Short mmCIF file of C-alpha atoms and ligand atoms in Angstrom, two decimals:
data_model
loop_
_atom_site.label_atom_id
_atom_site.label_comp_id
_atom_site.label_asym_id
_atom_site.label_seq_id
_atom_site.Cartn_x
_atom_site.Cartn_y
_atom_site.Cartn_z
CA UNK A 437 0.00 0.00 0.00
CA UNK A 438 1.26 3.48 -0.68
CA UNK A 439 3.11 5.22 2.09
CA UNK A 440 2.37 8.96 2.29
CA UNK A 441 5.74 9.66 3.89
CA UNK A 442 7.18 8.94 0.44
CA UNK A 443 5.85 12.28 -0.74
CA UNK A 444 8.53 14.92 -0.66
CA UNK A 445 6.20 17.58 0.65
CA UNK A 446 3.73 16.20 3.13
CA UNK A 447 2.07 19.46 3.93
CA UNK A 448 -1.53 18.85 4.79
CA UNK A 449 -3.70 16.63 6.93
CA UNK A 450 -5.65 15.84 3.78
CA UNK A 451 -2.59 13.97 2.46
CA UNK A 452 -3.09 11.18 4.99
CA UNK A 453 -5.19 8.03 4.79
CA UNK A 454 -7.01 7.08 7.98
CA UNK A 455 -4.44 4.43 8.81
CA UNK A 456 -1.56 6.84 8.11
CA UNK A 457 -3.22 9.36 10.41
CA UNK A 458 -3.53 6.71 13.12
CA UNK A 459 0.16 5.96 12.75
CA UNK A 460 1.05 9.66 13.01
CA UNK A 461 -0.98 10.00 16.19
CA UNK A 462 0.57 6.89 17.68
CA UNK A 463 4.05 8.15 16.90
CA UNK A 464 3.24 11.25 18.98
CA UNK A 465 1.87 9.15 21.85
CA UNK A 466 -1.81 9.79 21.04
CA UNK A 467 -4.03 6.73 20.94
CA UNK A 468 -5.07 5.97 17.34
CA UNK A 469 -8.72 5.84 18.40
CA UNK A 470 -8.71 9.66 18.33
CA UNK A 471 -8.22 9.59 14.57
CA UNK A 472 -11.94 8.91 14.08
CA UNK A 473 -13.03 12.26 15.52
CA UNK A 474 -10.48 14.09 13.41
CA UNK A 475 -11.55 12.15 10.32
CA UNK A 476 -15.19 13.00 10.95
CA UNK A 477 -14.31 16.69 11.23
CA UNK A 478 -12.26 16.60 8.03
CA UNK A 479 -14.54 14.58 5.79
CA UNK A 480 -18.05 14.45 7.25
CA UNK A 481 -18.28 18.03 8.43
CA UNK A 482 -15.73 19.15 5.87
CA UNK A 483 -14.25 21.57 8.41
CA UNK A 484 -12.20 24.46 7.10
CA UNK A 485 -10.41 24.97 10.42
CA UNK A 486 -9.90 22.88 13.54
CA UNK A 487 -10.18 25.53 16.28
CA UNK A 488 -12.66 25.18 19.14
CA UNK A 489 -13.65 21.57 18.70
CA UNK A 490 -15.52 20.40 21.79
CA UNK A 491 -15.76 16.93 20.20
CA UNK A 492 -11.96 16.55 20.28
CA UNK A 493 -10.70 15.08 23.56
CA UNK A 494 -7.70 16.88 25.10
CA UNK A 495 -4.95 14.62 23.66
CA UNK A 496 -6.27 15.14 20.11
CA UNK A 497 -6.90 18.85 20.64
CA UNK A 498 -3.36 19.23 21.89
CA UNK A 499 -1.91 17.23 18.96
CA UNK A 500 -3.84 19.30 16.42
CA UNK A 501 -2.66 22.54 18.06
CA UNK A 502 0.94 21.38 18.04
CA UNK A 503 0.70 20.07 14.51
CA UNK A 504 -0.87 23.18 13.04
CA UNK A 505 0.97 25.78 15.06
CA UNK A 506 4.40 24.33 14.55
CA UNK A 507 5.44 25.97 11.35
CA UNK A 508 2.12 25.14 9.69
CA UNK A 509 3.23 21.55 9.48
CA UNK A 510 -0.21 20.03 8.99
CA UNK A 511 -2.51 22.79 7.82
CA UNK A 512 -5.66 21.94 5.97
CA UNK A 513 -5.78 21.96 2.20
CA UNK A 514 -7.99 24.78 1.05
CA UNK A 515 -7.56 25.82 -2.56
CA UNK A 516 -9.28 29.03 -3.52
CA UNK A 517 -11.67 29.12 -6.47
CA UNK A 518 -10.33 31.78 -8.82
CA UNK A 519 -13.07 30.98 -11.34
CA UNK A 520 -16.50 29.41 -10.89
CA UNK A 521 -18.56 29.05 -14.08
CA UNK A 522 -21.89 27.43 -14.76
CA UNK A 523 -22.91 26.23 -18.21
CA UNK A 524 -26.05 27.78 -19.67
CA UNK A 525 -27.95 24.49 -19.36
CA UNK A 526 -27.05 24.39 -15.65
CA UNK A 527 -25.63 20.88 -16.01
CA UNK A 528 -21.96 21.70 -15.58
CA UNK A 529 -20.12 23.83 -13.06
CA UNK A 530 -16.44 24.35 -13.50
CA UNK A 531 -13.92 25.66 -10.96
CA UNK A 532 -10.39 26.82 -11.43
CA UNK A 533 -8.72 26.18 -8.09
CA UNK A 534 -5.50 27.85 -6.97
CA UNK A 535 -3.13 25.66 -5.00
CA UNK A 536 -0.72 26.97 -2.36
CA UNK A 537 2.15 27.49 -4.77
CA UNK A 538 -0.06 29.42 -7.19
CA UNK A 539 -0.59 26.54 -9.62
CA UNK A 540 -4.16 26.29 -10.86
CA UNK A 541 -6.13 23.15 -11.68
CA UNK A 542 -9.59 22.53 -13.08
CA UNK A 543 -12.35 20.70 -11.22
CA UNK A 544 -15.78 20.10 -12.71
CA UNK A 545 -19.16 19.02 -11.37
CA UNK A 546 -21.36 17.42 -14.02
CA UNK A 547 -24.78 15.96 -13.97
CA UNK A 548 -28.21 16.01 -12.54
CA UNK A 549 -29.27 16.67 -9.00
CA UNK A 550 -28.67 13.53 -6.98
CA UNK A 551 -26.42 11.97 -9.61
CA UNK A 552 -23.53 14.40 -9.75
CA UNK A 553 -20.08 13.47 -10.95
CA UNK A 554 -16.90 15.26 -9.91
CA UNK A 555 -14.11 15.38 -12.47
CA UNK A 556 -10.79 16.11 -10.78
CA UNK A 557 -7.23 16.89 -11.86
CA UNK A 558 -4.21 14.82 -10.84
CA UNK A 559 -1.33 16.98 -12.10
CA UNK A 560 -0.59 20.60 -12.84
CA UNK A 561 -0.18 20.30 -16.60
CA UNK A 562 0.60 16.96 -18.25
CA UNK A 563 3.69 15.36 -19.72
CA UNK A 564 1.89 13.31 -22.39
CA UNK A 565 1.50 16.08 -24.95
CA UNK A 566 -1.73 15.01 -26.70
CA UNK A 567 -2.03 17.43 -29.59
CA UNK A 568 -5.77 18.12 -29.19
CA UNK A 569 -5.66 18.63 -25.42
CA UNK A 570 -5.30 22.07 -23.84
CA UNK A 571 -3.53 20.53 -20.81
CA UNK A 572 -1.13 18.67 -23.07
CA UNK A 573 -0.20 21.97 -24.71
CA UNK A 574 0.80 23.44 -21.33
CA UNK A 575 3.41 20.79 -20.65
CA UNK A 576 4.10 19.29 -17.23
CA UNK A 577 4.61 21.41 -14.13
CA UNK A 578 4.25 19.03 -11.19
CA UNK A 579 2.35 16.13 -9.63
CA UNK A 580 -0.47 16.93 -7.22
CA UNK A 581 -0.21 15.63 -3.66
CA UNK A 582 -3.02 13.33 -2.43
CA UNK A 583 -4.44 16.21 -0.36
CA UNK A 584 -4.65 18.42 -3.42
CA UNK A 585 -6.70 15.76 -5.22
CA UNK A 586 -8.91 15.14 -2.18
CA UNK A 587 -9.41 18.90 -1.74
CA UNK A 588 -11.04 19.04 -5.19
CA UNK A 589 -13.55 16.38 -4.12
CA UNK A 590 -14.22 18.35 -0.93
CA UNK A 591 -14.68 21.53 -2.93
CA UNK A 592 -17.35 19.87 -5.10
CA UNK A 593 -19.04 18.31 -2.10
CA UNK A 594 -19.22 21.67 -0.33
CA UNK A 595 -20.53 23.40 -3.47
CA UNK A 596 -23.31 20.80 -3.83
CA UNK A 597 -24.20 21.12 -0.17
CA UNK A 598 -24.38 24.91 -0.47
CA UNK A 599 -26.83 24.46 -3.36
CA UNK A 600 -28.92 22.11 -1.21
CA UNK A 601 -28.15 19.18 -3.50
CA UNK A 602 -27.37 15.56 -2.70
CA UNK A 603 -23.70 14.67 -2.40
CA UNK A 604 -21.47 13.37 -5.16
CA UNK A 605 -22.25 10.01 -6.60
CA UNK A 606 -19.41 9.52 -9.07
CA UNK A 607 -15.79 10.52 -9.23
CA UNK A 608 -13.76 10.54 -12.45
CA UNK A 609 -10.06 11.26 -12.78
CA UNK A 610 -10.40 12.98 -16.12
CA UNK A 611 -9.32 16.50 -15.33
CA UNK A 612 -5.85 17.86 -15.97
CA UNK A 613 -2.98 15.39 -15.89
CA UNK A 614 -2.31 11.70 -16.34
CA UNK A 615 -3.40 9.80 -13.19
CA UNK A 616 -1.16 6.78 -13.74
CA UNK A 617 1.89 9.04 -14.09
CA UNK A 618 1.15 10.08 -10.48
CA UNK A 619 0.15 6.63 -9.26
CA UNK A 620 0.93 6.74 -5.54
CA UNK A 621 -0.69 10.10 -4.88
CA UNK A 622 -3.76 9.11 -6.90
CA UNK A 623 -4.25 5.79 -5.11
CA UNK A 624 -3.76 7.45 -1.71
CA UNK A 625 -6.32 10.13 -2.63
CA UNK A 626 -8.80 7.44 -3.70
CA UNK A 627 -8.29 5.53 -0.44
CA UNK A 628 -9.16 8.74 1.39
CA UNK A 629 -12.18 9.50 -0.80
CA UNK A 630 -13.63 6.00 -0.37
CA UNK A 631 -13.20 5.77 3.41
CA UNK A 632 -16.60 4.87 4.82
CA UNK A 633 -16.53 7.18 7.83
CA UNK A 634 -15.66 10.13 5.61
CA UNK A 635 -16.41 11.10 2.02
CA UNK A 636 -17.59 7.53 1.39
CA UNK A 637 -17.51 7.57 -2.43
CA UNK A 638 -18.26 4.01 -3.62
CA UNK A 639 -15.18 2.51 -5.35
CA UNK A 640 -17.48 1.17 -8.06
CA UNK A 641 -18.44 4.79 -8.83
CA UNK A 642 -14.85 5.85 -9.48
CA UNK A 643 -13.12 5.86 -12.90
CA UNK A 644 -9.41 6.29 -13.44
CA UNK A 645 -8.75 7.52 -16.97
CA UNK A 646 -5.36 6.88 -18.54
CA UNK A 647 -3.78 7.63 -21.87
CA UNK A 648 -2.24 4.14 -21.69
CA UNK A 649 0.55 4.06 -19.11
CA UNK A 650 1.11 0.29 -19.23
CA UNK A 651 3.01 -0.12 -15.93
CA UNK A 652 0.19 1.71 -14.12
CA UNK A 653 -2.51 -0.46 -15.71
CA UNK A 654 -0.66 -3.63 -14.74
CA UNK A 655 -0.10 -2.31 -11.23
CA UNK A 656 -3.80 -1.53 -10.82
CA UNK A 657 -4.55 -5.11 -11.89
CA UNK A 658 -1.90 -6.59 -9.60
CA UNK A 659 -3.06 -4.57 -6.62
CA UNK A 660 -6.67 -5.31 -7.48
CA UNK A 661 -7.68 -1.68 -7.15
CA UNK A 662 -11.49 -1.59 -7.03
CA UNK A 663 -11.96 1.24 -9.52
CA UNK A 664 -13.02 1.32 -13.16
CA UNK A 665 -10.35 1.79 -15.78
CA UNK A 666 -10.94 4.13 -18.70
CA UNK A 667 -8.39 3.96 -21.50
CA UNK A 668 -8.10 6.93 -23.86
CA UNK A 669 -7.22 5.16 -27.07
CA UNK A 670 -8.17 7.56 -29.93
CA UNK A 671 -6.44 5.55 -32.66
CA UNK A 672 -6.10 1.92 -33.67
CA UNK A 673 -2.61 1.96 -35.20
CA UNK A 674 0.68 2.95 -33.56
CA UNK A 675 1.48 5.46 -36.29
CA UNK A 676 -1.82 7.32 -35.93
CA UNK A 677 -1.72 7.12 -32.17
CA UNK A 678 1.75 8.65 -32.08
CA UNK A 679 0.65 11.66 -34.10
CA UNK A 680 -2.11 12.34 -31.54
CA UNK A 681 -0.32 11.21 -28.36
CA UNK A 682 3.45 11.73 -28.63
CA UNK A 683 4.04 9.85 -25.34
CA UNK A 684 2.44 6.68 -26.76
CA UNK A 685 5.79 5.97 -28.44
CA UNK A 686 6.75 4.28 -25.15
CA UNK A 687 3.64 2.10 -25.03
CA UNK A 688 2.98 0.23 -28.30
CA UNK A 689 -0.59 -0.82 -29.00
CA UNK A 690 0.04 -4.56 -28.93
CA UNK A 691 1.52 -4.27 -25.42
CA UNK A 692 -1.22 -1.87 -24.36
CA UNK A 693 -3.99 -4.20 -25.49
CA UNK A 694 -2.20 -7.12 -23.81
CA UNK A 695 -2.18 -5.06 -20.58
CA UNK A 696 -5.94 -4.51 -20.98
CA UNK A 697 -6.45 -8.24 -21.34
CA UNK A 698 -4.40 -8.84 -18.19
CA UNK A 699 -6.42 -6.17 -16.36
CA UNK A 700 -9.73 -7.65 -17.53
CA UNK A 701 -8.71 -11.19 -16.57
CA UNK A 702 -7.38 -10.14 -13.15
CA UNK A 703 -10.29 -7.91 -12.15
CA UNK A 704 -13.24 -9.28 -14.13
CA UNK A 705 -14.16 -5.67 -14.87
CA UNK A 706 -15.25 -4.09 -18.12
CA UNK A 707 -12.84 -1.53 -19.59
CA UNK A 708 -14.09 1.82 -20.84
CA UNK A 709 -12.39 2.98 -24.01
CA UNK A 710 -12.26 6.72 -24.68
CA UNK A 711 -12.22 7.72 -28.33
CA UNK A 712 -12.11 11.34 -29.45
CA UNK A 713 -13.88 11.82 -32.78
CA UNK A 714 -11.91 14.14 -35.05
CA UNK A 715 -13.33 14.84 -38.52
CA UNK A 716 -11.68 12.90 -41.33
CA UNK A 717 -9.17 11.11 -39.10
CA UNK A 718 -10.33 9.29 -35.97
CA UNK A 719 -13.96 9.20 -37.11
CA UNK A 720 -13.24 7.27 -40.33
CA UNK A 721 -15.09 3.94 -40.81
CA UNK A 722 -11.77 2.13 -41.33
CA UNK A 723 -10.71 3.23 -37.84
CA UNK A 724 -13.91 1.82 -36.33
CA UNK A 725 -13.26 -1.51 -38.04
CA UNK A 726 -9.66 -1.61 -36.83
CA UNK A 727 -10.75 -0.69 -33.31
CA UNK A 728 -13.27 -3.55 -33.24
CA UNK A 729 -10.54 -5.91 -34.48
CA UNK A 730 -8.11 -4.70 -31.80
CA UNK A 731 -10.60 -5.12 -28.96
CA UNK A 732 -11.74 -8.61 -29.97
CA UNK A 733 -12.32 -10.72 -26.87
CA UNK A 734 -12.09 -7.78 -24.45
CA UNK A 735 -15.11 -6.76 -22.38
CA UNK A 736 -15.12 -3.13 -23.47
CA UNK A 737 -17.52 -0.22 -23.68
CA UNK A 738 -16.51 2.60 -25.99
CA UNK A 739 -17.18 6.22 -25.12
CA UNK A 740 -17.17 8.32 -28.27
CA UNK A 741 -16.33 11.95 -27.54
CA UNK A 742 -16.68 14.56 -30.32
CA UNK A 743 -13.56 16.74 -30.30
CA UNK A 744 -13.88 19.94 -28.32
CA UNK A 745 -12.08 22.51 -30.47
CA UNK A 746 -8.87 23.64 -28.75
CA UNK A 747 -6.71 26.65 -29.51
CA UNK A 748 -3.56 25.63 -31.33
CA UNK A 749 -5.03 22.47 -32.84
CA UNK A 750 -6.64 22.72 -36.24
CA UNK A 751 -8.51 19.39 -36.19
CA UNK A 752 -12.29 19.72 -36.46
CA UNK A 753 -14.98 17.96 -34.57
CA UNK A 754 -16.89 15.06 -36.13
CA UNK A 755 -20.28 15.40 -37.84
CA UNK A 756 -23.38 13.68 -36.48
CA UNK A 757 -23.44 11.39 -39.52
CA UNK A 758 -19.84 10.26 -39.14
CA UNK A 759 -20.30 9.73 -35.41
CA UNK A 760 -23.42 7.61 -35.95
CA UNK A 761 -21.68 5.59 -38.68
CA UNK A 762 -18.73 4.93 -36.35
CA UNK A 763 -21.10 3.82 -33.60
CA UNK A 764 -23.01 1.52 -35.97
CA UNK A 765 -19.80 -0.27 -37.05
CA UNK A 766 -18.89 -0.92 -33.42
CA UNK A 767 -22.39 -2.16 -32.71
CA UNK A 768 -22.29 -4.57 -35.65
CA UNK A 769 -19.03 -5.95 -34.24
CA UNK A 770 -20.74 -6.48 -30.86
CA UNK A 771 -19.29 -3.54 -28.93
CA UNK A 772 -21.55 -1.28 -26.88
CA UNK A 773 -20.79 2.40 -27.17
CA UNK A 774 -22.08 5.77 -26.01
CA UNK A 775 -21.89 8.95 -28.02
CA UNK A 776 -21.14 11.69 -25.49
CA UNK A 777 -22.70 15.10 -25.60
CA UNK A 778 -20.32 17.99 -25.82
CA UNK A 779 -21.49 19.06 -22.42
CA UNK A 780 -20.56 22.39 -20.93
CA UNK A 781 -18.79 23.57 -24.04
CA UNK A 782 -19.72 27.16 -23.11
CA UNK A 783 -17.69 26.91 -19.91
CA UNK A 784 -14.69 25.53 -21.74
CA UNK A 785 -15.33 22.06 -20.38
CA UNK A 786 -12.52 20.48 -22.38
CA UNK A 787 -9.56 19.31 -20.37
CA UNK A 788 -7.39 22.31 -19.41
CA UNK A 789 -9.26 24.77 -21.59
CA UNK A 790 -10.43 27.09 -18.82
CA UNK A 791 -6.96 27.50 -17.35
CA UNK A 792 -5.59 28.09 -20.83
CA UNK A 793 -8.19 30.79 -21.46
CA UNK A 794 -7.59 32.49 -18.10
CA UNK A 795 -3.87 32.63 -18.77
CA UNK A 796 -4.24 34.01 -22.29
CA UNK A 797 -6.83 36.60 -21.19
CA UNK A 798 -4.57 37.74 -18.32
CA UNK A 799 -1.79 38.25 -20.84
CA UNK A 800 -4.03 40.20 -23.19
N1 LIG B 967 -4.81 11.94 -18.96
C1 LIG B 967 -5.95 11.11 -18.86
C2 LIG B 967 -7.10 11.74 -18.11
C3 LIG B 967 -7.34 13.20 -18.34
S1 LIG B 967 -7.79 13.67 -19.98
C4 LIG B 967 -6.42 10.65 -20.23
O1 LIG B 967 -5.96 11.18 -21.22
O2 LIG B 967 -7.22 9.74 -20.27
C5 LIG B 967 -9.50 13.23 -19.95
C6 LIG B 967 -10.13 12.98 -21.29
O3 LIG B 967 -10.32 14.22 -21.99
C7 LIG B 967 -9.31 12.10 -22.20
O4 LIG B 967 -10.07 11.01 -22.64
C8 LIG B 967 -8.97 13.03 -23.34
O5 LIG B 967 -8.83 12.34 -24.53
C9 LIG B 967 -10.13 13.99 -23.35
N2 LIG B 967 -9.86 15.23 -24.06
C10 LIG B 967 -8.83 16.08 -23.89
N3 LIG B 967 -8.92 17.13 -24.73
C11 LIG B 967 -10.04 16.95 -25.47
C12 LIG B 967 -10.68 17.68 -26.50
N4 LIG B 967 -10.17 18.81 -26.95
N5 LIG B 967 -11.83 17.19 -27.01
C13 LIG B 967 -12.35 16.03 -26.56
N6 LIG B 967 -11.80 15.28 -25.58
C14 LIG B 967 -10.65 15.73 -25.04
FE1 LIG B 968 -2.52 14.51 -20.66
FE2 LIG B 968 -4.90 13.26 -20.90
FE3 LIG B 968 -4.51 15.72 -21.95
FE4 LIG B 968 -3.32 13.62 -23.06
S1 LIG B 968 -5.52 13.99 -22.92
S2 LIG B 968 -2.33 15.60 -22.60
S3 LIG B 968 -2.84 12.40 -21.27
S4 LIG B 968 -4.46 15.19 -19.81
#
């Protein structure tokens, strides 16, 4: 299991799993049983400070005082929303959150009352360089700590509560960054988010989306992580994939598909394939046929996502006809698929687009 002390900058209580917190308390001579009250404050009440807590018994109160006073060693993670936009259909709300070092990441709430999904970021920027992705264009700045990922979930949960809505139902790691390039922090954050006495997100309602980092996929299978895997494939040949995803050079398709088979066999879970539909390239019928061939024997569901136009990429989004034709070919080959709506396009819902726009408008 991941050990949070591995992180170079452990700087918030939100970085710790419940068992790591218990160990911290024990190391300071506080009985681990006190961790429950602290956990409840952090994740049930979603406290923004820990002063004046009559529910904390003296040893815990003292530990918290020491921990927070002493050079801000364990402050709470509280990113500030520097943008908060709602789409005109009211179905999407997007935040740009500023982290302590000034980095900003995007966090989105999607969906209907009672069935909301939070989409969170795992890195500031991304090293994978996908040509159609606004985050890819920014390049990589740094990994997020577990607490910075958890804080995004808390931010969404608080926003829903303030609107009088039911809490989050689903969590997807499809914001900025490549989750499996930041494996330990991501898995720690998910352990925190799924803890029953806290945020209590059901593991079966969590999707980890990857561009195809093979070692991470195999590790998820080996460790039997209870989350869904979404694989952003976008192309069915290595040559085409490399033009869209420069980093895929390291992970050839035959090895990637073999990793999917291993994952499917080890977990018994269906894999969700992400496929961006770009006019005249990835939406061509020949691509659909090759995709069906590639996935033969894999329990897969394909999510077809019309390209969201991004500055600096001249590809155009698919037409309805081409999208439907693509879907029909997959269906004839026995693969279920969903054609996604381009939801929240008016709030720049594409990955990294809001941050990109804020930066270019501040330069203007
Ligand atoms: N790095 C991970 C998760 C974050 S990206 C991954 O790539 O899977 C989340 C999803 O947004 C990916 O499926 C990606 O292909 C998609 N995406 C990024 N930019 C897009 C755009 N301009 N239009 C449509 N989908 C886009
Ligand atoms: Fe990174 Fe995903 Fe964007 Fe590709 S699509 S650059 S992997 S965030």
